[in-house]
mmCIF file of C-alpha atoms and ligand atoms in Angstrom:
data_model
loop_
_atom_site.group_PDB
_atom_site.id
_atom_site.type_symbol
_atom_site.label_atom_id
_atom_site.label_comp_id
_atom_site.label_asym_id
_atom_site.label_seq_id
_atom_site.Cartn_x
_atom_site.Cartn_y
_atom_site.Cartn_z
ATOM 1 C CA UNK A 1 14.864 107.506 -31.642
ATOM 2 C CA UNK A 2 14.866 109.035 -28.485
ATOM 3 C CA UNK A 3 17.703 107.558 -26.617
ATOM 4 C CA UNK A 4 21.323 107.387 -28.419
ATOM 5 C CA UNK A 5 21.802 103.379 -28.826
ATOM 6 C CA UNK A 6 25.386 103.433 -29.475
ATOM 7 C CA UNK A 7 26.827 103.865 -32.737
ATOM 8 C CA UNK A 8 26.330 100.690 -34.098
ATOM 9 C CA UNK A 9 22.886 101.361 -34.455
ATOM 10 C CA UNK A 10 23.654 104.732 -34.943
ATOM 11 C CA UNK A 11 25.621 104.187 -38.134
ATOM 12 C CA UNK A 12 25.132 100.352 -39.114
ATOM 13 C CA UNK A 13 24.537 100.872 -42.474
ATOM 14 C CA UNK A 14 28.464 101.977 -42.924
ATOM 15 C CA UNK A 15 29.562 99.169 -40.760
ATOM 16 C CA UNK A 16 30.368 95.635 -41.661
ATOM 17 C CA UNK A 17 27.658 94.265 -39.111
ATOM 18 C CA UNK A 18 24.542 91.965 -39.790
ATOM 19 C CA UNK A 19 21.564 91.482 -38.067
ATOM 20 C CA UNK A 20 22.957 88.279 -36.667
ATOM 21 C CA UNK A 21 26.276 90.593 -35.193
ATOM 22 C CA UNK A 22 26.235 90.456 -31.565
ATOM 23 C CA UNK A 23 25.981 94.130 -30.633
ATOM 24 C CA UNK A 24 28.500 94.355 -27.637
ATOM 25 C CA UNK A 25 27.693 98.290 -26.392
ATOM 26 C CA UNK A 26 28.141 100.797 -23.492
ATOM 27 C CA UNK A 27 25.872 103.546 -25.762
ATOM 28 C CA UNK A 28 29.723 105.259 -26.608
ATOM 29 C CA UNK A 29 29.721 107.753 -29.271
ATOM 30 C CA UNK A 30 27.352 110.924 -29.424
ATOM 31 C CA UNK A 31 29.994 113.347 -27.712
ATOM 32 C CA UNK A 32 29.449 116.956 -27.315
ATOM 33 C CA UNK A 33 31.362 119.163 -30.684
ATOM 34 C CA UNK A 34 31.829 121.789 -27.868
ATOM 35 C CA UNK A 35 32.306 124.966 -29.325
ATOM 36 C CA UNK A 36 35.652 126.949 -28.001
ATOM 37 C CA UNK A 37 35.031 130.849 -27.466
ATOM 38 C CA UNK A 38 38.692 131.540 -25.953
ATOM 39 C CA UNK A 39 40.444 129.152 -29.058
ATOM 40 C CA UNK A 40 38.199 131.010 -31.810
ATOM 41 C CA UNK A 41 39.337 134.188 -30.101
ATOM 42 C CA UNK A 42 43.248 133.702 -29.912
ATOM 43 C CA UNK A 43 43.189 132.320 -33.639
ATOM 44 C CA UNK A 44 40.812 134.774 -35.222
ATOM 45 C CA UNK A 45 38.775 131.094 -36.292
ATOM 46 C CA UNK A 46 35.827 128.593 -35.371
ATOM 47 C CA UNK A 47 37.259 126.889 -33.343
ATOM 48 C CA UNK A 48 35.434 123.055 -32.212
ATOM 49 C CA UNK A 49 35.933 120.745 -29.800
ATOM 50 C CA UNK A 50 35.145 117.080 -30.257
ATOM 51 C CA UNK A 51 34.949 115.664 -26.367
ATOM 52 C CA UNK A 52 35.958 111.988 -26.871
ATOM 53 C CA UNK A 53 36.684 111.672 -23.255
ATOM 54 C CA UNK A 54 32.846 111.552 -22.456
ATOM 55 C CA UNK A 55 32.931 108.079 -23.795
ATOM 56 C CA UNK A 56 31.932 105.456 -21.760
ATOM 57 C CA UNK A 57 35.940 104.265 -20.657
ATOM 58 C CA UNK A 58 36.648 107.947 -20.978
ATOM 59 C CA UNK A 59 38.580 107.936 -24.815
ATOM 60 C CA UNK A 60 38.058 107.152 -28.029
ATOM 61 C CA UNK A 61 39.106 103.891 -28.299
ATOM 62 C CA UNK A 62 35.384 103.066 -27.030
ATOM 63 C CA UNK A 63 34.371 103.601 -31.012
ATOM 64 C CA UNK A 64 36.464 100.834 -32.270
ATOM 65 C CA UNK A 65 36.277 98.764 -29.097
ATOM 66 C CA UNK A 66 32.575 98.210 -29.591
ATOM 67 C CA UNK A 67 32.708 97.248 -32.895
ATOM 68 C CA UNK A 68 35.926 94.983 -32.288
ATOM 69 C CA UNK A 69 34.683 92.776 -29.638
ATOM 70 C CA UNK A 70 31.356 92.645 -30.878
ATOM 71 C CA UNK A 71 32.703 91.287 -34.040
ATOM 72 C CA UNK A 72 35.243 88.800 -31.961
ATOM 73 C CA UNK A 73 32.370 87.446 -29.966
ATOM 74 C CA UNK A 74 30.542 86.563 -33.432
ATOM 75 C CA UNK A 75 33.284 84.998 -34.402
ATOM 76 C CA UNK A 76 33.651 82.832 -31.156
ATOM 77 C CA UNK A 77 36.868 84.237 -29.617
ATOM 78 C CA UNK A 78 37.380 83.743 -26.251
ATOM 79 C CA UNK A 79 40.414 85.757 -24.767
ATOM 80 C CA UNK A 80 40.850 89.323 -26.712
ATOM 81 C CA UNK A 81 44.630 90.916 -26.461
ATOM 82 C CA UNK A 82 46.084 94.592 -27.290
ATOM 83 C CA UNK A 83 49.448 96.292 -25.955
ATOM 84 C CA UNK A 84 48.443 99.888 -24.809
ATOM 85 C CA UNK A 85 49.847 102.850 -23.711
ATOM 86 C CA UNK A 86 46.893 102.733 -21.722
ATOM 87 C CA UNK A 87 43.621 103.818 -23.020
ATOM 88 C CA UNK A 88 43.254 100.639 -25.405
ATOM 89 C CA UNK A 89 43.735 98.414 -22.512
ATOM 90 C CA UNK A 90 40.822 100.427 -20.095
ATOM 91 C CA UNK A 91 38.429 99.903 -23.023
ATOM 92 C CA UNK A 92 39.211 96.377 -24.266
ATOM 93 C CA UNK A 93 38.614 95.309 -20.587
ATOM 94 C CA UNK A 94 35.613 97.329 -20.259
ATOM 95 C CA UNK A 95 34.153 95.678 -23.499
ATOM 96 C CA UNK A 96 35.358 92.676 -23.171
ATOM 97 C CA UNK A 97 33.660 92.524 -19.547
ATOM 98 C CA UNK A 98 30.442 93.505 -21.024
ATOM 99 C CA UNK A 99 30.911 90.611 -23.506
ATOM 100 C CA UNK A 100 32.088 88.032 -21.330
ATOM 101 C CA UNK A 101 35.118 87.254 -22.926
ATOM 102 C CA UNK A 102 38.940 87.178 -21.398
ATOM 103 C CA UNK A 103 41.214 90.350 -22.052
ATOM 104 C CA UNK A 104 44.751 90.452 -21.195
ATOM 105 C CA UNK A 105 46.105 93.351 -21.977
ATOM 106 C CA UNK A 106 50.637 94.417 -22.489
ATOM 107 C CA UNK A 107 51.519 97.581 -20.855
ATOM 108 C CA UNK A 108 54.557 99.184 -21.065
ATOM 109 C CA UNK A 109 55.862 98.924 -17.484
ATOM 110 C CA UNK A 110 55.880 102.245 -15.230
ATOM 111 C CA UNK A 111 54.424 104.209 -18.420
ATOM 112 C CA UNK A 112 50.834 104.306 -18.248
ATOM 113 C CA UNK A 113 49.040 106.639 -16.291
ATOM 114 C CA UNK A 114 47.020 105.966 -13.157
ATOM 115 C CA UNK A 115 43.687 106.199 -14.482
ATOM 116 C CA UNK A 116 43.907 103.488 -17.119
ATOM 117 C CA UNK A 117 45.814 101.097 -15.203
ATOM 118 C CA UNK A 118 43.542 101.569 -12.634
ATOM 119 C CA UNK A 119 40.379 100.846 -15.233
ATOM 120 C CA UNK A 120 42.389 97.924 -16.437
ATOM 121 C CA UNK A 121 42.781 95.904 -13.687
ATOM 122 C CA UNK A 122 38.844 96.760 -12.386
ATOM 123 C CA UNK A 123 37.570 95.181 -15.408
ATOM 124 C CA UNK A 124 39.444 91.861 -14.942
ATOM 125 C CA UNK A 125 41.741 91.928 -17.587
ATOM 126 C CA UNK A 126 44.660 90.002 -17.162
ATOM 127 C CA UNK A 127 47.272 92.932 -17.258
ATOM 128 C CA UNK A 128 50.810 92.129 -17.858
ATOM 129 C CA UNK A 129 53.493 94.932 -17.492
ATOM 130 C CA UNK A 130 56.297 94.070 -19.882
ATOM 131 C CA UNK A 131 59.670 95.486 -19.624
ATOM 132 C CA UNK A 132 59.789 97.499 -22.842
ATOM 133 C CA UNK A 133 58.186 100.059 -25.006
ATOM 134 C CA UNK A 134 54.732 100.018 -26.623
ATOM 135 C CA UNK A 135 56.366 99.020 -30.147
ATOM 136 C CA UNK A 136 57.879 95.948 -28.332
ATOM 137 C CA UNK A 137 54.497 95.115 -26.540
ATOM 138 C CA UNK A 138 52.564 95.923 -30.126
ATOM 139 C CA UNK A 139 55.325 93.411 -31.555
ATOM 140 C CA UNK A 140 54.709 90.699 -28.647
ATOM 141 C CA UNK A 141 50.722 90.613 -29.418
ATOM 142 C CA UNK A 142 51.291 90.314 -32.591
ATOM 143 C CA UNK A 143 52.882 87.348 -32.516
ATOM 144 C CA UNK A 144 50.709 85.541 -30.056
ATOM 145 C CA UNK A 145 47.682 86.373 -32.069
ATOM 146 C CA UNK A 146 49.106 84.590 -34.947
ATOM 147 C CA UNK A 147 50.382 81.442 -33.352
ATOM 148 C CA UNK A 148 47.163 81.002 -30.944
ATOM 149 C CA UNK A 149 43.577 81.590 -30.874
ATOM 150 C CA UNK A 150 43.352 84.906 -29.558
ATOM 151 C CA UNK A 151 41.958 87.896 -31.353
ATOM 152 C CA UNK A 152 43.983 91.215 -31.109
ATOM 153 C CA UNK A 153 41.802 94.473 -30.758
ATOM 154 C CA UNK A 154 44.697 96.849 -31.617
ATOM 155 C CA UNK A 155 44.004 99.202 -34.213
ATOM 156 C CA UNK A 156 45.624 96.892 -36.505
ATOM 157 C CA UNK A 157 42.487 95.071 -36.407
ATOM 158 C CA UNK A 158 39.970 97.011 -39.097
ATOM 159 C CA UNK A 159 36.744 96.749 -37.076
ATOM 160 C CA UNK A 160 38.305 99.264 -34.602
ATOM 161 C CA UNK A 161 39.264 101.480 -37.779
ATOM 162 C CA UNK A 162 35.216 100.946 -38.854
ATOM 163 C CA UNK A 163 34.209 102.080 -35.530
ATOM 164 C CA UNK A 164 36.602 105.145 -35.089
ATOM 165 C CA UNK A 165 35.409 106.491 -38.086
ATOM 166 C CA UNK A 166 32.087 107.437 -36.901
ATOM 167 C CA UNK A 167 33.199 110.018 -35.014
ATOM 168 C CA UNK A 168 33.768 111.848 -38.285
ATOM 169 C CA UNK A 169 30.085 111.528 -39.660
ATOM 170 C CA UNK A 170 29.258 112.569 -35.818
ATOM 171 C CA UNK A 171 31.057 116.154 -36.493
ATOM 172 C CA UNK A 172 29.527 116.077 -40.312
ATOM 173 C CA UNK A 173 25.834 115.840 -38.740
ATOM 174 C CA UNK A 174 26.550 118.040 -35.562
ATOM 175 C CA UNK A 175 27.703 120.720 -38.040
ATOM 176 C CA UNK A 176 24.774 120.364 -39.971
ATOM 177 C CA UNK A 177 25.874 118.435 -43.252
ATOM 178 C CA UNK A 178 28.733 120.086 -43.516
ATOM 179 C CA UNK A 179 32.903 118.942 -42.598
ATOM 180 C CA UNK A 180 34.586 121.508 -41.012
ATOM 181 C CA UNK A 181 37.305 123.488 -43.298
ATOM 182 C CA UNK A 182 40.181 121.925 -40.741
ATOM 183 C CA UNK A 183 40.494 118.502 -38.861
ATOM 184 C CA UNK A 184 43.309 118.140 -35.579
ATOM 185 C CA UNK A 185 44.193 115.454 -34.212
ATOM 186 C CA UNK A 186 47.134 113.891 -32.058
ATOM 187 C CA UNK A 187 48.572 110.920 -33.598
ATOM 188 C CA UNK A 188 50.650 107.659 -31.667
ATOM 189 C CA UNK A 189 49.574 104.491 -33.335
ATOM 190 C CA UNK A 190 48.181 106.698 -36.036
ATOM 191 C CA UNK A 191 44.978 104.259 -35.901
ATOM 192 C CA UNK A 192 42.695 107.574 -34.620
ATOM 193 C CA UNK A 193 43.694 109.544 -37.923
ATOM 194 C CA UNK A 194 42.915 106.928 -40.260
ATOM 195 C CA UNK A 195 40.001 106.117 -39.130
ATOM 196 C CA UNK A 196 38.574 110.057 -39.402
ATOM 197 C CA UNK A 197 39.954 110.175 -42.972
ATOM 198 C CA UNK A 198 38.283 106.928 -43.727
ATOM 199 C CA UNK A 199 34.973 108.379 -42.000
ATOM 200 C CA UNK A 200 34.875 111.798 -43.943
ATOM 201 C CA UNK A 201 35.562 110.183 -47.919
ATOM 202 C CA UNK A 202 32.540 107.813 -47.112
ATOM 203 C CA UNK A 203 30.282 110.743 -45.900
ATOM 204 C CA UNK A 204 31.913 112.473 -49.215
ATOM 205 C CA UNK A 205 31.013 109.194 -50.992
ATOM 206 C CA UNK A 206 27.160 108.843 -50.038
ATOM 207 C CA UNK A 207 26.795 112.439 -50.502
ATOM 208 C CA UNK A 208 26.494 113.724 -46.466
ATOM 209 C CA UNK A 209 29.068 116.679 -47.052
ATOM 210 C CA UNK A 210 30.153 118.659 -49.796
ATOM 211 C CA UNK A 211 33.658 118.935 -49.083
ATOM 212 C CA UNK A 212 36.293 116.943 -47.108
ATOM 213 C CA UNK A 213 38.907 118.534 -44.127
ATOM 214 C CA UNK A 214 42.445 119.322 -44.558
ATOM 215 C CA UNK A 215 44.259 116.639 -41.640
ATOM 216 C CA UNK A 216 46.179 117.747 -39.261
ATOM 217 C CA UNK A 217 47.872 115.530 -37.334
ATOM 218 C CA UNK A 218 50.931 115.936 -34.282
ATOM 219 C CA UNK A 219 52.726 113.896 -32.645
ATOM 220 C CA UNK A 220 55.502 114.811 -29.338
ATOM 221 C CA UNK A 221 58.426 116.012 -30.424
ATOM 222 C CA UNK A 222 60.086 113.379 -28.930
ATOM 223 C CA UNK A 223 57.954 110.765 -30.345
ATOM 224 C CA UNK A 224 57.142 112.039 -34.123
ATOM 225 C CA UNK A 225 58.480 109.282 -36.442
ATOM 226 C CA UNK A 226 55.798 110.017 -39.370
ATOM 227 C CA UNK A 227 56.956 113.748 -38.938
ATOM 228 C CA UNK A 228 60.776 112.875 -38.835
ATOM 229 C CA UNK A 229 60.474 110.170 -41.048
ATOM 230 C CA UNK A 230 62.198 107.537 -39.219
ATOM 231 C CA UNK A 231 61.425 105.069 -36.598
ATOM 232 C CA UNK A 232 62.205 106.366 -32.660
ATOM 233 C CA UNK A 233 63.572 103.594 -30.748
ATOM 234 C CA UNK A 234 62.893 105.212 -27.233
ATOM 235 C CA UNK A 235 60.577 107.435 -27.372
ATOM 236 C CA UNK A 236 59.927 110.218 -25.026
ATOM 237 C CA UNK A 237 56.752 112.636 -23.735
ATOM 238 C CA UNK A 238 54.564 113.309 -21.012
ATOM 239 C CA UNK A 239 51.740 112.463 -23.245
ATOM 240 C CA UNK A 240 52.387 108.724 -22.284
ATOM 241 C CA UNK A 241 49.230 107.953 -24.599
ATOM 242 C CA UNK A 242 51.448 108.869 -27.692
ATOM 243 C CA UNK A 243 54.736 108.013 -27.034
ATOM 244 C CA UNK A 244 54.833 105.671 -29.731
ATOM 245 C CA UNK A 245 57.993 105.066 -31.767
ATOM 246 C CA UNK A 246 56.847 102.924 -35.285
ATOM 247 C CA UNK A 247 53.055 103.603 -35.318
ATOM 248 C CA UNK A 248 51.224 100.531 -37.137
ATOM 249 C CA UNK A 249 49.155 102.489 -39.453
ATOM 250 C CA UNK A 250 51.958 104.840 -40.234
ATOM 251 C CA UNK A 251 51.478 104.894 -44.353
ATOM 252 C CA UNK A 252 47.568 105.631 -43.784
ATOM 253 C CA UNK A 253 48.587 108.761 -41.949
ATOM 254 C CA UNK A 254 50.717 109.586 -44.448
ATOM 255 C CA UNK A 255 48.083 108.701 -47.027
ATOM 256 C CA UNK A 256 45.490 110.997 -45.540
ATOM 257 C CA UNK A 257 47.803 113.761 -45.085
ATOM 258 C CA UNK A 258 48.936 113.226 -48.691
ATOM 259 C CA UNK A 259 45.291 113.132 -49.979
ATOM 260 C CA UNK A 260 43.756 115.806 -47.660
ATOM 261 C CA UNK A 261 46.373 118.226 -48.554
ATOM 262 C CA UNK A 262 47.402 118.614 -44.611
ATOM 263 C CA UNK A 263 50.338 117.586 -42.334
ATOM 264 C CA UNK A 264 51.780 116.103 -39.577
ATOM 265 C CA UNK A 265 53.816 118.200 -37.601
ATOM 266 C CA UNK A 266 55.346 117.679 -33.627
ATOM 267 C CA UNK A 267 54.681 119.641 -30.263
ATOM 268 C CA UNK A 268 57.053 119.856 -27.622
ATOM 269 C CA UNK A 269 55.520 118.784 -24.335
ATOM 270 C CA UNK A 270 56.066 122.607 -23.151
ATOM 271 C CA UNK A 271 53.797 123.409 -25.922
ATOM 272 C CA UNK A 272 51.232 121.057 -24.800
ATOM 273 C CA UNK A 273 50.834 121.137 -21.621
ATOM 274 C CA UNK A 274 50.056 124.858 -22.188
ATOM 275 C CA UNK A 275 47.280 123.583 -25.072
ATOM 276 C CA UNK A 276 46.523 121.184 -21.714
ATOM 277 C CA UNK A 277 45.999 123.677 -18.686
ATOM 278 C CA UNK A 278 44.778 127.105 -21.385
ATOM 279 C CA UNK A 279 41.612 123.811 -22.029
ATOM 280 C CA UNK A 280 41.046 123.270 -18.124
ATOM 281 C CA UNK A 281 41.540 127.086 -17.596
ATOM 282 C CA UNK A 282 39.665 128.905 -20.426
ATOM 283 C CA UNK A 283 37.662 126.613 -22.321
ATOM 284 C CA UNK A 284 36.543 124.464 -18.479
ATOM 285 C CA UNK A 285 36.967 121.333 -20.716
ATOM 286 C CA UNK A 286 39.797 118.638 -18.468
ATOM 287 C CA UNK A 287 41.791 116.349 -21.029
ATOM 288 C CA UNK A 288 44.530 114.120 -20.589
ATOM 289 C CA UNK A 289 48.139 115.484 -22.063
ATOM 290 C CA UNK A 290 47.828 113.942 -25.594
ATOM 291 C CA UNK A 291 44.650 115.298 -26.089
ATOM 292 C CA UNK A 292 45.968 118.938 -25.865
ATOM 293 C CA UNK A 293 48.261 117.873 -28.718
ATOM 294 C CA UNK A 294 45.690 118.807 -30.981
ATOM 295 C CA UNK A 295 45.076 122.212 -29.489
ATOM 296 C CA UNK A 296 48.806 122.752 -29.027
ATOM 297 C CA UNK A 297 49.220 122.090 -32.374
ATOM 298 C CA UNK A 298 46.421 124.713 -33.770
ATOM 299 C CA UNK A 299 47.306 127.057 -31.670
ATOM 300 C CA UNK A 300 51.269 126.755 -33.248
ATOM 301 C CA UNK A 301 49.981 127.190 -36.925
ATOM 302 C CA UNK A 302 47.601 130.096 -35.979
ATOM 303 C CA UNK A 303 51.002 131.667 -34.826
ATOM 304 C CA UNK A 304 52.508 130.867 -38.321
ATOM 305 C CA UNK A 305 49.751 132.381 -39.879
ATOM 306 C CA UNK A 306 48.695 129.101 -41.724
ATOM 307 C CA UNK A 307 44.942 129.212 -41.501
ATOM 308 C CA UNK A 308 45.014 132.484 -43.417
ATOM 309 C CA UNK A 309 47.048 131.064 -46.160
ATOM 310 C CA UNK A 310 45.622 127.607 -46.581
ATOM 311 C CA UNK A 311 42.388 126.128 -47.498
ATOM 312 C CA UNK A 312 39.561 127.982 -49.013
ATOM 313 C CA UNK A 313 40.623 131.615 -50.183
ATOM 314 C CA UNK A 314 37.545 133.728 -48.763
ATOM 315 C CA UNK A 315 37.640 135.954 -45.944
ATOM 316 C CA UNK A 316 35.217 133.896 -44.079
ATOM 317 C CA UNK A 317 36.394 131.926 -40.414
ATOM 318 C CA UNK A 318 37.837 129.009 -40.923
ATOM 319 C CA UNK A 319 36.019 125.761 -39.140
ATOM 320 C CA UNK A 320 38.420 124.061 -37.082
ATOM 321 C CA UNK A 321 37.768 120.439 -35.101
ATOM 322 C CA UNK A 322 40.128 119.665 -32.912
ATOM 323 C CA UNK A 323 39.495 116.161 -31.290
ATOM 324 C CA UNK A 324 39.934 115.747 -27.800
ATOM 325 C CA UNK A 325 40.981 112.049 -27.638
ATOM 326 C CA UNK A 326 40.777 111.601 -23.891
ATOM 327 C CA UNK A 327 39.161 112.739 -20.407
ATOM 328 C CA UNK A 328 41.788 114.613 -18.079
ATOM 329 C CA UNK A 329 40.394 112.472 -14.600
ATOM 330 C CA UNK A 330 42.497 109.100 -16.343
ATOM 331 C CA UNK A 331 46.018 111.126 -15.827
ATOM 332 C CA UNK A 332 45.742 112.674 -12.346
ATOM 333 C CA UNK A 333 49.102 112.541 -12.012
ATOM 334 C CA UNK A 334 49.926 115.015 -14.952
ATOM 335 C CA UNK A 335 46.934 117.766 -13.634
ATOM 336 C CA UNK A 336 48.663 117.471 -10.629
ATOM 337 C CA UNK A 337 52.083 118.251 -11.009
ATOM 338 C CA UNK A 338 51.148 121.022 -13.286
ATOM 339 C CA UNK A 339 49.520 123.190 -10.835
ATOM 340 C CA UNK A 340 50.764 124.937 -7.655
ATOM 341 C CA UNK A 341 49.460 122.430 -4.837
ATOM 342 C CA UNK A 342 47.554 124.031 -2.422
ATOM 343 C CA UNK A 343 49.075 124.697 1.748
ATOM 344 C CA UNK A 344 46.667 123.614 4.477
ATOM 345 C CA UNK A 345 45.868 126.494 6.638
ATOM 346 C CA UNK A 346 44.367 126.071 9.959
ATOM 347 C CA UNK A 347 40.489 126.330 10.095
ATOM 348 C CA UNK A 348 39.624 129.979 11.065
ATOM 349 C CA UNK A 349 37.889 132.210 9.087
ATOM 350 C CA UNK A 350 41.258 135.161 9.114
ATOM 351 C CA UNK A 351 43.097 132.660 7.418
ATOM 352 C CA UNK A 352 40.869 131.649 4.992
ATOM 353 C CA UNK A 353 40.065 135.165 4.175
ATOM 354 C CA UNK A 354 43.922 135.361 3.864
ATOM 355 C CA UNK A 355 44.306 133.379 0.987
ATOM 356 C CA UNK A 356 41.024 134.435 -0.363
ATOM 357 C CA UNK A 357 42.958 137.900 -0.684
ATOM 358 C CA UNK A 358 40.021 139.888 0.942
HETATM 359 C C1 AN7 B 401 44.285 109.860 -25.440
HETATM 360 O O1 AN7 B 401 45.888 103.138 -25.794
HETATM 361 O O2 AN7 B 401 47.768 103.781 -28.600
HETATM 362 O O3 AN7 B 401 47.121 107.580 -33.259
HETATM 363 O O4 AN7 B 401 47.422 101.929 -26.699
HETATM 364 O O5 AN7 B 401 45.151 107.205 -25.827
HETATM 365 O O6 AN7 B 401 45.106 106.139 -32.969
HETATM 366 O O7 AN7 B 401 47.178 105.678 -31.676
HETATM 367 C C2 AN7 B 401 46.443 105.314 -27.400
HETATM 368 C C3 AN7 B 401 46.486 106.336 -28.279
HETATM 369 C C4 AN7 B 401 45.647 109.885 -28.825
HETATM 370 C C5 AN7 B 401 46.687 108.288 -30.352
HETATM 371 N N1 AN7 B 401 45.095 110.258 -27.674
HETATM 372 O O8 AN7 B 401 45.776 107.648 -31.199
HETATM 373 C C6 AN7 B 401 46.760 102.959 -26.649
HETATM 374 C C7 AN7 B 401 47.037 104.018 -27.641
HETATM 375 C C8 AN7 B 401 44.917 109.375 -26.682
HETATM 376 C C9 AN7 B 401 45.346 108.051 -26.841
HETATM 377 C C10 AN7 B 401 46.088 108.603 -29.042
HETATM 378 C C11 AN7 B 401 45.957 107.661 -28.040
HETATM 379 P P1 AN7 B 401 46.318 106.697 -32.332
#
């Protein structure tokens, strides 16, 4: 094949499709496992990066959205409906575009960033702003997809598990046949991690790897239910893609950190946008803020010392994927008010040279 049809075709023999499925695609999937010299350096390890922002919508959710509506629309839905932090909604209105079906779409009000709202509203989705949380939106959808004939595309919905997954048998064949020794990930709805760990046992199953990752999953501090436990009722984070107080597919997280042998820990938003601007700085790869969870979080266990002490006892590197959920260009907002902004200067050469230091 010499041009990457999406991952549909890619990987249909793993997903519930038929030939009769109505493939709805934008050719998502087949992103860059970008290889991180400064991260393999500061841990001692082999460090990975899966680029999920160089999806079509710009995140992940573009693995599950394809499968999702192109399931819906053999079904004969009509109007498709998610609550989002934000990155669901961008690609349910992209897809559901492309399929010519309705989207309207919950947002928390005055909590998603620019980007996504923006991508949102281009696509034609009917976007509502509610006055409440993401767990009250999730709540809200529910409901109406129950009582009337709309088809939700949350992660509740397991075609968008089916689809997520391939990103894990995309890391398995970019590392040649092989899972890597360590799997990060951030986790909000927990929908992402579930769908990885459901990706690597089937490669396990059919015999495409030899092993399986230890999962390692974080959440914001102040958003890390699965980590404390117990439900957050207002949660709190820059990472607005996370902040996500009773994630739906909280006992699969649980179950793959149970069954992997990994955890789920938290990151303070100090420690992540440090994960977020050391990516942009030393590694030249721009994420959005819960997308450096994973980072942040690696980088806090290399600290601990918990790469030497876990997993395979040999003295050989450790192969670590961290998943990079989202691109950095959908929260402007964040990159912005994490840098020094720059003075104009008028436009002769002395004072250019000035701040030039020369
Ligand atoms: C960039 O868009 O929940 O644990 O509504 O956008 O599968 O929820 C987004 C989640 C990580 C967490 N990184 O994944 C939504 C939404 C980014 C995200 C997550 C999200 P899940």
């Amino acid at each position: 094949m010499s041009f990457w049809p999406g991952l549909i075709e890619k990987y249909r023999t793993y997903l519930p499709v038929t030939a009769s499925t109505p493939v709805v695609t934008l050719n998502e999937g087949n992103t860059p496992l970008i290889e991180a010299g400064y991260l393999s350096e500061i841990t001692g390890e082999k460090v990975f990066l899966k680029y999920e922002g160089l999806n079509p919508t710009g995140s992940f959710k573009d693995r599950g959205m394809t499968l999702a509506l192109s399931k819906a629309k053999e079904k004969g839905a009509r109007v498709v409906i998610c609550a989002s932090t934000g990155n669901t909604s961008a690609s349910a209105a992209a897809y559901a575009a492309r399929a010519g079906l309705r989207c309207v779409v919950l947002i928390p009000e005055g909590a998603i960033a620019l980007g996504k709202l923006s991508q949102a509203l281009i696509h034609g989705a009917t976007v509502i702003p509610v006055k409440g949380n993401f767990d009250v939106a999730l709540g809200l959808v529910r409901e109406i997809s129950q009582k009337y004939p709309v088809t939700l595309v949350n992660s509740v919905n397991p075609f968008r598990i089916e689809g997520q997954k391939t990103a894990a048998f995309e890391i398995c064949d970019q590392l040649g046949g092989a899972a890597p020794d360590f799997h990060s990930i951030p986790v909000g709805n927990a929908g992402n991690i579930t769908a990885y760990w459901k990706g690597y046992r089937e490669y396990f199953e059919h015999q495409k790897i030899r092993s399986k990752p230890v999962m390692l999953g974080f959440q914001a501090q102040g958003a890390a239910p699965i980590v404390n436990n117990r439900m957050v009722a207002n949660p709190k984070t820059i990472a607005t893609a996370i902040k996500i107080g009773n994630p739906a597919s909280w006992q699969t997280a649980t179950a793959a950190r149970q069954e992997s042998g990994g955890l789920i820990d938290k990151v303070s938003d100090n420690e992540i946008i440090s994960a977020y601007k050391l990516l942009a700085q030393k590694e030249g790869v721009f994420v959005e803020p819960a997308s450096a969870a994973s980072v942040a979080g690696v980088l806090k266990l290399s600290k601990n010392g918990y790469f030497k002490k876990t997993g395979k006892k040999n003295s050989k590197k450790k192969i670590i994927v961290c998943v990079l959920t989202g691109h950095g260009l959908k929260d402007p907002d964040c990159a912005l008010l994490s840098v020094k902004k720059p003075k104009a200067v008028p436009a002769k050469l002395e004072n250019i040279l000035k701040v030039m230091g020369l």
